[in-house]
Tab-separated table of C-alpha atoms in Angstrom:
chain	number	residue	atom	x	y	z
A	84	MET	CA	159.536	63.242	128.234
A	85	ARG	CA	159.602	65.958	125.594
A	86	SER	CA	160.805	69.392	126.647
A	87	ALA	CA	159.444	72.857	125.824
A	88	LEU	CA	161.136	76.231	126.105
A	89	ILE	CA	158.900	79.306	126.223
A	90	LEU	CA	160.099	82.867	125.800
A	91	GLY	CA	157.754	85.278	127.558
A	92	GLY	CA	155.924	85.186	130.883
A	93	GLY	CA	152.760	87.091	129.966
A	94	VAL	CA	149.361	85.486	129.647
A	95	MET	CA	150.226	83.803	126.323
A	96	GLY	CA	153.529	82.349	127.440
A	97	LEU	CA	152.176	81.188	130.800
A	98	SER	CA	149.021	79.759	129.194
A	99	ALA	CA	151.161	77.838	126.701
A	100	ALA	CA	153.342	76.595	129.573
A	101	TRP	CA	150.252	75.443	131.485
A	102	ALA	CA	148.805	73.646	128.468
A	103	LEU	CA	152.098	72.004	127.479
A	104	SER	CA	152.643	70.844	131.054
A	105	ARG	CA	149.164	69.308	130.993
A	106	ALA	CA	150.162	67.572	127.757
A	107	GLY	CA	153.177	65.959	129.447
A	108	TYR	CA	156.020	68.312	128.464
A	109	ALA	CA	158.814	69.320	130.780
A	110	VAL	CA	158.481	73.095	130.498
A	111	ARG	CA	160.841	76.002	131.111
A	112	VAL	CA	159.764	79.653	130.822
A	113	VAL	CA	162.269	82.468	130.238
A	114	GLU	CA	161.128	85.984	131.155
A	115	GLN	CA	163.257	89.127	131.287
A	116	ASP	CA	161.349	90.589	134.264
A	117	PRO	CA	159.724	89.184	137.403
A	118	VAL	CA	156.553	87.165	136.912
A	119	PRO	CA	154.023	88.755	136.959
A	120	ASN	CA	155.915	91.262	134.842
A	121	PRO	CA	154.958	94.836	135.826
A	122	ARG	CA	155.854	95.945	132.279
A	123	GLY	CA	153.834	93.215	130.598
A	124	SER	CA	150.710	93.857	128.537
A	125	SER	CA	148.923	91.185	130.586
A	126	VAL	CA	149.487	92.698	134.012
A	127	ASP	CA	146.609	95.096	134.591
A	128	ASP	CA	143.470	94.987	136.692
A	129	HIS	CA	141.221	93.676	133.959
A	130	ARG	CA	140.609	92.572	130.403
A	131	LEU	CA	137.224	92.257	128.703
A	132	ILE	CA	135.647	89.166	127.185
A	133	ARG	CA	132.567	89.570	124.983
A	134	HIS	CA	130.776	88.061	121.986
A	135	ALA	CA	130.245	91.450	120.329
A	136	TYR	CA	132.992	91.588	117.689
A	137	GLY	CA	131.758	93.649	114.755
A	138	ALA	CA	132.045	91.701	111.518
A	139	ALA	CA	134.724	89.379	112.971
A	140	ARG	CA	132.489	86.341	113.331
A	141	GLY	CA	135.446	83.998	113.699
A	142	TYR	CA	136.466	85.681	116.952
A	143	MET	CA	132.835	85.943	118.083
A	144	ARG	CA	132.585	82.153	117.747
A	145	MET	CA	135.818	81.636	119.678
A	146	ILE	CA	134.335	83.247	122.796
A	147	ASP	CA	132.414	80.198	124.043
A	148	PRO	CA	135.487	77.921	123.731
A	149	ALA	CA	137.504	80.668	125.439
A	150	HIS	CA	135.095	80.614	128.390
A	151	ALA	CA	135.423	76.831	128.515
A	152	ALA	CA	139.226	77.118	128.576
A	153	TRP	CA	139.104	79.652	131.421
A	154	SER	CA	136.732	77.357	133.311
A	155	LEU	CA	139.284	74.562	133.014
A	156	LEU	CA	142.014	76.823	134.371
A	157	PHE	CA	139.830	78.136	137.181
A	158	GLN	CA	138.928	74.568	138.169
A	159	GLU	CA	142.583	73.724	138.549
A	160	ALA	CA	143.283	76.927	140.450
A	161	GLY	CA	140.316	76.510	142.776
A	162	GLU	CA	139.168	80.098	142.187
A	163	THR	CA	137.366	82.101	139.529
A	164	ALA	CA	138.842	85.374	138.282
A	165	TYR	CA	135.896	86.484	136.162
A	166	VAL	CA	132.984	88.848	136.822
A	167	PRO	CA	129.992	88.888	134.425
A	168	THR	CA	128.849	92.387	133.485
A	169	GLY	CA	127.229	92.341	130.054
A	170	VAL	CA	127.988	94.835	127.289
A	171	LEU	CA	126.615	98.293	126.510
A	172	ALA	CA	127.601	99.526	123.040
A	173	LEU	CA	126.879	103.120	122.017
A	174	ALA	CA	127.533	105.299	118.984
A	175	ASN	CA	126.909	108.977	118.275
A	176	ALA	CA	126.710	108.377	114.514
A	177	PRO	CA	125.783	105.420	112.277
A	178	ASN	CA	128.463	102.871	113.029
A	179	ALA	CA	129.461	99.746	111.119
A	180	TRP	CA	130.832	97.993	114.208
A	181	ILE	CA	127.500	98.179	116.040
A	182	THR	CA	125.517	97.255	112.921
A	183	ASP	CA	127.790	94.310	112.114
A	184	SER	CA	127.883	93.126	115.738
A	185	ARG	CA	124.099	93.196	116.026
A	186	ALA	CA	123.675	91.201	112.816
A	187	ALA	CA	126.314	88.623	113.706
A	188	LEU	CA	125.069	88.170	117.261
A	189	ARG	CA	121.452	87.705	116.262
A	190	ALA	CA	122.394	85.304	113.471
A	191	ASP	CA	124.099	83.123	116.095
A	192	GLY	CA	121.185	83.312	118.526
A	193	HIS	CA	122.497	85.858	121.022
A	194	ALA	CA	119.988	88.119	122.749
A	195	VAL	CA	120.645	91.714	121.719
A	196	GLU	CA	118.434	94.470	123.118
A	197	ASP	CA	118.280	97.718	121.175
A	198	LEU	CA	118.156	100.828	123.368
A	199	ASP	CA	117.120	104.399	122.678
A	200	ALA	CA	118.231	107.593	124.393
A	201	ALA	CA	115.403	107.475	126.945
A	202	ALA	CA	116.351	103.931	127.999
A	203	ILE	CA	120.017	104.888	128.350
A	204	ALA	CA	119.155	107.875	130.545
A	205	THR	CA	116.874	105.773	132.750
A	206	ARG	CA	119.071	102.711	133.165
A	207	TYR	CA	122.456	104.395	133.356
A	208	PRO	CA	122.090	107.708	135.244
A	209	TYR	CA	125.834	108.302	135.127
A	210	LEU	CA	125.775	108.508	131.309
A	211	SER	CA	124.626	111.191	128.902
A	212	ALA	CA	122.481	110.102	125.969
A	213	ASP	CA	123.029	113.357	124.091
A	214	GLY	CA	123.737	112.801	120.419
A	215	LEU	CA	123.061	109.077	120.649
A	216	ALA	CA	122.507	107.464	117.244
A	217	ASP	CA	122.536	103.766	118.114
A	218	ALA	CA	122.905	101.512	121.142
A	219	PHE	CA	122.424	97.930	122.250
A	220	HIS	CA	122.819	95.854	125.387
A	221	LEU	CA	124.166	92.297	125.349
A	222	PRO	CA	123.752	90.304	128.579
A	223	SER	CA	126.738	88.030	127.986
A	224	GLY	CA	130.303	89.184	128.543
A	225	GLY	CA	132.328	90.346	131.485
A	226	VAL	CA	135.652	91.157	133.075
A	227	LEU	CA	138.635	88.843	133.373
A	228	LEU	CA	140.732	89.895	136.366
A	229	ALA	CA	143.985	89.959	134.438
A	230	ARG	CA	146.542	90.445	137.195
A	231	ARG	CA	144.925	87.741	139.301
A	232	ILE	CA	144.936	85.379	136.316
A	233	VAL	CA	148.655	85.882	135.668
A	234	GLU	CA	149.355	85.319	139.370
A	235	MET	CA	147.119	82.239	139.251
A	236	LEU	CA	149.020	80.823	136.294
A	237	SER	CA	152.322	81.439	138.081
A	238	ARG	CA	151.140	79.484	141.131
A	239	ILE	CA	149.793	76.611	139.028
A	240	LEU	CA	153.053	76.354	137.091
A	241	ALA	CA	155.035	76.321	140.324
A	242	ARG	CA	152.907	73.424	141.586
A	243	ARG	CA	153.472	71.631	138.302
A	244	GLY	CA	157.227	72.020	138.628
A	245	VAL	CA	157.582	74.379	135.665
A	246	ASP	CA	160.852	76.287	135.820
A	247	ILE	CA	160.434	80.058	135.360
A	248	ARG	CA	163.858	81.550	134.755
A	249	ARG	CA	164.823	85.203	134.674
A	250	GLY	CA	166.755	85.953	131.503
A	251	HIS	CA	166.982	88.381	128.592
A	252	ALA	CA	166.974	86.699	125.179
A	253	THR	CA	169.121	88.290	122.485
A	254	ALA	CA	168.640	85.689	119.743
A	255	VAL	CA	166.149	83.008	118.784
A	256	ASP	CA	167.079	79.785	116.950
A	257	PRO	CA	163.806	78.222	115.745
A	258	ALA	CA	165.550	75.410	113.841
A	259	ARG	CA	167.164	74.137	117.054
A	260	ALA	CA	164.385	75.298	119.397
A	261	GLY	CA	166.958	77.382	121.202
A	262	LEU	CA	167.582	80.767	122.801
A	263	LEU	CA	170.725	82.798	123.403
A	264	LEU	CA	170.587	84.910	126.566
A	265	ARG	CA	172.409	88.177	127.187
A	266	ASP	CA	174.710	86.516	129.737
A	267	GLY	CA	175.890	84.043	127.070
A	268	THR	CA	173.742	81.135	128.230
A	269	ARG	CA	172.302	78.937	125.485
A	270	LEU	CA	169.073	77.049	126.152
A	271	GLN	CA	167.544	74.378	123.972
A	272	ALA	CA	164.508	72.089	124.023
A	273	ASP	CA	162.452	69.858	121.770
A	274	LEU	CA	159.944	72.684	121.242
A	275	LEU	CA	160.316	76.462	121.366
A	276	VAL	CA	157.435	78.934	121.783
A	277	VAL	CA	158.130	82.641	121.272
A	278	ALA	CA	155.469	84.631	123.156
A	279	ALA	CA	157.444	87.783	123.873
A	280	GLY	CA	154.686	90.351	123.357
A	281	PRO	CA	155.837	93.709	121.967
A	282	TRP	CA	159.475	92.604	122.213
A	283	ALA	CA	158.987	89.697	119.789
A	284	PRO	CA	159.444	91.696	116.554
A	285	ARG	CA	162.979	92.588	117.676
A	286	LEU	CA	163.896	88.926	117.760
A	287	LEU	CA	162.060	87.729	114.651
A	288	PRO	CA	162.757	89.925	111.584
A	289	ASP	CA	159.967	88.376	109.503
A	290	LEU	CA	157.482	89.079	112.286
A	291	ALA	CA	158.592	92.718	112.410
A	292	THR	CA	157.133	93.253	108.934
A	293	ARG	CA	153.693	92.234	110.232
A	294	VAL	CA	153.536	93.177	113.914
A	295	ARG	CA	154.474	96.436	115.619
A	296	PRO	CA	154.643	97.510	119.266
A	297	THR	CA	152.245	100.306	120.213
A	298	ARG	CA	151.732	102.534	123.239
A	299	GLN	CA	148.213	102.739	124.660
A	300	ILE	CA	147.030	104.969	127.510
A	301	LEU	CA	144.574	104.056	130.248
A	302	VAL	CA	143.220	106.120	133.137
A	303	ARG	CA	141.946	104.721	136.444
A	304	LEU	CA	139.184	106.626	138.220
A	305	ALA	CA	137.060	106.634	141.374
A	306	PRO	CA	133.428	107.646	140.689
A	307	PRO	CA	131.750	110.229	142.927
A	308	PRO	CA	129.819	108.686	145.853
A	309	GLU	CA	126.393	109.055	144.246
A	310	HIS	CA	127.458	106.891	141.283
A	311	GLU	CA	129.647	104.288	143.016
A	312	ALA	CA	126.937	101.657	143.414
A	313	ALA	CA	125.632	102.137	139.879
A	314	TRP	CA	129.091	101.743	138.351
A	315	GLN	CA	129.721	98.566	140.345
A	316	ARG	CA	126.638	97.076	138.656
A	317	ALA	CA	127.439	98.585	135.268
A	318	PRO	CA	128.074	96.722	132.024
A	319	MET	CA	131.316	97.230	130.166
A	320	LEU	CA	130.914	100.327	128.021
A	321	LEU	CA	132.008	100.577	124.395
A	322	ASP	CA	131.523	104.145	123.164
A	323	LEU	CA	132.223	104.278	119.443
A	324	ALA	CA	132.282	108.013	118.769
A	325	GLU	CA	133.809	108.747	115.362
A	326	ASP	CA	135.998	111.532	116.726
A	327	GLY	CA	137.644	109.463	119.428
A	328	GLY	CA	135.636	106.813	121.221
A	329	PHE	CA	136.565	105.073	124.450
A	330	TYR	CA	135.866	101.959	126.466
A	331	ALA	CA	135.113	101.788	130.183
A	332	VAL	CA	135.609	98.822	132.501
A	333	PRO	CA	133.388	98.953	135.596
A	334	PRO	CA	135.000	98.820	139.061
A	335	VAL	CA	134.351	95.132	139.775
A	336	ALA	CA	135.911	93.008	142.535
A	337	GLY	CA	137.605	95.953	144.202
A	338	THR	CA	139.278	97.278	141.044
A	339	PRO	CA	139.055	100.910	139.875
A	340	LEU	CA	136.934	102.200	137.028
A	341	LYS	CA	139.184	102.201	133.959
A	342	ILE	CA	138.860	104.019	130.666
A	343	GLY	CA	140.976	103.920	127.536
A	344	ASP	CA	140.599	104.672	123.848
A	345	HIS	CA	140.078	102.362	120.886
A	346	ARG	CA	142.889	103.727	118.746
A	347	PHE	CA	146.341	102.219	118.340
A	348	ALA	CA	149.337	104.509	118.366
A	349	PRO	CA	151.546	104.266	115.244
A	350	THR	CA	154.349	102.604	117.195
A	351	GLY	CA	156.030	102.483	120.598
A	352	ASP	CA	159.165	101.347	122.404
A	353	PRO	CA	158.249	98.614	124.914
A	354	ASP	CA	161.318	99.505	126.989
A	355	ALA	CA	160.010	103.048	127.550
A	356	PRO	CA	158.570	104.076	130.951
A	357	ARG	CA	155.047	103.015	131.796
A	358	GLU	CA	153.996	106.388	133.204
A	359	ALA	CA	151.493	108.389	131.160
A	360	THR	CA	151.899	112.117	130.719
A	361	ALA	CA	149.278	114.548	131.988
A	362	ALA	CA	148.462	115.436	128.380
A	363	GLU	CA	147.914	111.779	127.452
A	364	ALA	CA	145.574	111.262	130.402
A	365	ALA	CA	143.707	114.470	129.616
A	366	GLU	CA	143.110	113.311	126.035
A	367	ILE	CA	141.435	110.107	127.241
A	368	LEU	CA	139.279	112.075	129.678
A	369	ASP	CA	138.259	114.437	126.883
A	370	PHE	CA	136.988	111.468	124.858
A	371	ALA	CA	134.864	110.298	127.799
A	372	ARG	CA	133.628	113.699	129.017
A	373	PRO	CA	130.672	114.007	126.586
A	374	ARG	CA	129.359	110.583	127.629
A	375	ILE	CA	130.108	110.327	131.384
A	376	LEU	CA	128.119	112.904	133.305
A	377	GLY	CA	130.075	115.096	135.705
A	378	LEU	CA	133.387	113.490	134.797
A	379	ASP	CA	135.299	116.369	136.370
A	380	ARG	CA	134.061	115.148	139.764
A	381	TYR	CA	135.618	111.719	139.242
A	382	ARG	CA	138.933	111.320	141.059
A	383	VAL	CA	141.871	110.313	138.874
A	384	LEU	CA	143.716	107.517	140.692
A	385	SER	CA	146.436	106.901	138.126
A	386	ALA	CA	147.246	106.871	134.434
A	387	ALA	CA	149.582	104.474	132.692
A	388	ALA	CA	150.924	103.359	129.343
A	389	CYS	CA	150.475	99.799	128.150
A	390	TYR	CA	152.384	98.322	125.198
A	391	TYR	CA	150.707	95.892	122.815
A	392	ASP	CA	151.919	93.877	119.844
A	393	VAL	CA	149.571	94.791	117.010
A	394	GLU	CA	149.088	93.109	113.640
A	395	ALA	CA	147.893	95.387	110.829
A	396	GLU	CA	144.359	93.936	110.793
A	397	GLU	CA	144.357	93.056	114.511
A	398	ARG	CA	144.521	89.346	113.677
A	399	PHE	CA	146.416	86.946	115.900
A	400	VAL	CA	149.624	85.307	114.740
A	401	LEU	CA	149.861	81.721	115.989
A	402	GLU	CA	151.964	79.700	113.619
A	403	ARG	CA	155.016	77.530	113.163
A	404	LEU	CA	158.563	78.777	112.904
A	405	GLY	CA	159.848	75.649	111.213
A	406	ASP	CA	159.347	72.148	112.581
A	407	ARG	CA	160.333	72.809	116.201
A	408	ALA	CA	159.012	76.248	117.074
A	409	PHE	CA	155.875	78.373	117.228
A	410	VAL	CA	155.275	82.098	117.553
A	411	MET	CA	152.342	83.667	119.434
A	412	SER	CA	152.013	87.361	118.589
A	413	GLY	CA	149.837	90.209	117.321
A	414	PHE	CA	147.329	90.097	120.165
A	415	SER	CA	146.781	93.869	120.462
A	416	GLY	CA	144.228	94.733	123.145
A	417	HIS	CA	141.867	91.833	122.506
A	418	GLY	CA	144.073	88.757	122.790
A	419	PHE	CA	144.030	88.262	126.559
A	420	LYS	CA	140.501	86.847	126.524
A	421	PHE	CA	141.747	83.942	124.388
A	422	GLY	CA	144.950	83.217	126.346
A	423	ALA	CA	143.932	79.910	127.907
A	424	LEU	CA	142.247	78.722	124.707
A	425	LEU	CA	145.222	79.541	122.486
A	426	GLY	CA	147.595	77.849	124.927
A	427	LEU	CA	145.538	74.653	124.814
A	428	ALA	CA	145.311	74.840	121.021
A	429	LEU	CA	149.071	75.228	120.674
A	430	ALA	CA	149.714	72.265	122.971
A	431	ARG	CA	147.499	70.062	120.804
A	432	ALA	CA	149.039	71.352	117.578
A	433	ALA	CA	152.560	70.714	118.875
A	434	GLY	CA	151.928	66.998	118.535
A	435	ASP	CA	149.829	67.071	115.363
A	436	ALA	CA	151.378	68.414	112.142
A	437	SER	CA	148.086	68.690	110.251
A	438	LEU	CA	146.507	70.578	113.122
A	439	ALA	CA	149.511	72.894	113.301
A	440	ASP	CA	149.087	73.717	109.619
A	441	SER	CA	145.429	74.653	110.183
A	442	LEU	CA	146.048	76.728	113.300
A	443	PRO	CA	147.044	80.085	111.724
A	444	GLY	CA	143.757	80.633	109.868
A	445	TRP	CA	141.654	79.820	112.911
A	446	ALA	CA	143.777	82.009	115.212
A	447	ALA	CA	143.416	84.849	112.707
A	448	GLY	CA	139.640	84.546	112.957
A	449	ALA	CA	139.424	83.637	109.281
A	450	THR	CA	138.552	79.907	109.318
A	451	PRO	CA	136.523	77.535	111.518
A	452	PRO	CA	138.396	75.549	114.163
A	453	PRO	CA	140.315	72.600	112.696
A	454	PRO	CA	138.514	69.254	113.176
A	455	GLY	CA	139.179	67.867	116.631
A	456	LEU	CA	140.777	71.022	118.016
A	457	LEU	CA	138.106	71.711	120.612
A	458	ASP	CA	136.964	68.142	121.290
A	459	ALA	CA	139.318	67.488	124.183
A	460	LEU	CA	138.427	70.813	125.802
A	461	GLN	CA	134.709	70.047	125.590
A	462	GLN	CA	135.244	66.567	127.018
A	463	GLU	CA	137.314	67.837	129.937
A	464	ASN	CA	134.735	70.458	130.859
A	465	ALA	CA	131.942	67.896	130.605
A	466	ALA	CA	133.851	65.654	133.014
């Protein structure tokens, strides 16, 4: 039996471990913190999954296979950690992202409903339509319950006999598929996967020229009583204001309402505290105040910092590090939705050199899926 060593216990590392175990590998995961890792980018209440992707049609077309991959995982887990919500996209000025999304979605046959200010005010009484320049509603899309998914993966891996070891890696040896841990332990396998999130650039100098860690702020809220029911039925909200837009995740499945901004900080130290300052939280609330009516009556439950690994063009890095290793990186805030799919793709590419060579372009959203990549996934879901 071939062996695999995975550095990182976030959604990418655990998804790769799950897929490689399914492919017959004896898998070991090394993670510096407990799993689920409270400092990990993956461990939050939710992540969004949606077809609306601006001009990035490659990622738009990865969404259906991503849903199929999650379905496969949920079947094995015996539970579903996904809540459909749909998408509401708004802009207070002409916006390329909305224009490009609408064109791409309609070209691929997705139902996009254009909305005016009157429709927004009627359908979503908790929102202000003042200054609205453009809006659409997309019925597909929803919320992945991120923390539950990471916990789910941990339980599945335990049942599969995957060893999850606590350890802090100080060096990576791609040529030998090995790791050096801070306590002096050396680990080695037939295959190494580096999925260390915002810590990965510290270990891979070449990656550090392409991917940086960033600090993002999110605020969790409780709506006032008169809007609770409406928010629980709400679509995800993408407000694309030019002077500082925000996104909002509705309070589904007992989670809080969450808002954050679309910008990426210049850089960040992933070992820094996860608490957000009052000023950071206030800035996010200021972005949302013009759009969410009566925001001052919403109760702030908490605010936190999340650290992402961000590639300059927000394109995923999934590629070989020599003949015996892969790196999974650069997932910013939109990679979680593809975790299960990318894990399955890596597991297939690990045993197919030509597929491995084609993987980087597809993962970057730049090329169609390599021939045969998604066949097994489609067959398993059909079964």
